[in-house]
């Protein structure tokens, strides 16, 4: 299954998704866009910090060992 940044668009509707990005964000200033980016980055950091070592790394280790 292919996921796009919005559940409103399928993988074969990327042109519509790009237009949605333009319509949604084109009017924002560079400063506002940077603030949104930093907020998203901080949310990702918080999500990672909330995970245990096992939650963060174990699934990747299982995938590595099963690739043989």
C-alpha positions as semicolon CSV with decimal commas, in nm:
position;residue;x (nm);y (nm);z (nm)
1;X;0,000;0,000;0,000
2;X;0,131;0,343;-0,095
3;X;0,065;0,626;0,151
4;X;0,053;0,989;0,048
5;X;0,077;1,288;0,284
6;X;-0,302;1,318;0,271
7;X;-0,563;1,043;0,282
8;X;-0,763;1,248;0,030
9;X;-0,522;1,156;-0,252
10;X;-0,417;0,826;-0,404
11;X;-0,076;0,750;-0,554
12;X;-0,206;0,821;-0,905
13;X;-0,334;1,166;-0,804
14;X;0,002;1,324;-0,729
15;X;-0,067;1,620;-0,959
16;X;-0,374;1,701;-0,751
17;X;-0,170;1,658;-0,433
18;X;0,095;1,900;-0,561
19;X;-0,177;2,150;-0,646
20;X;-0,319;2,110;-0,294
21;X;0,027;2,186;-0,149
22;X;0,047;2,500;-0,363
23;X;-0,305;2,612;-0,272
24;X;-0,246;2,545;0,098
25;X;0,104;2,684;0,147
26;X;0,185;2,930;-0,135
27;X;0,045;3,230;0,052
28;X;0,263;3,166;0,358
29;X;0,586;3,357;0,407
30;X;0,920;3,183;0,428
31;X;0,924;3,259;0,801
32;X;0,583;3,092;0,847
33;X;0,690;2,788;0,645
34;X;1,009;2,755;0,851
35;X;0,802;2,776;1,172
36;X;0,574;2,496;1,048
37;X;0,876;2,286;0,954
38;X;1,037;2,338;1,296
39;X;0,710;2,247;1,470
40;X;0,692;1,923;1,270
41;X;1,056;1,842;1,342
42;X;1,002;1,898;1,715
43;X;0,696;1,670;1,704
44;X;0,907;1,396;1,547
45;X;1,176;1,444;1,814
46;X;0,910;1,416;2,086
47;X;0,770;1,099;1,930
48;X;1,118;0,944;1,913
49;X;1,200;1,050;2,271
50;X;0,880;0,881;2,393
51;X;0,990;0,543;2,252
52;X;1,198;0,294;2,446
53;X;1,522;0,160;2,300
54;X;1,342;-0,164;2,217
55;X;1,051;0,010;2,044
56;X;1,287;0,228;1,847
57;X;1,538;-0,032;1,733
58;X;1,402;-0,384;1,770
59;X;1,171;-0,384;1,465
60;X;1,466;-0,286;1,249
61;X;1,680;-0,562;1,391
62;X;1,410;-0,821;1,323
63;X;1,386;-0,703;0,963
64;X;1,764;-0,728;0,921
65;X;1,777;-1,087;1,044
66;X;1,483;-1,200;0,828
67;X;1,626;-1,072;0,498
68;X;1,843;-1,382;0,437
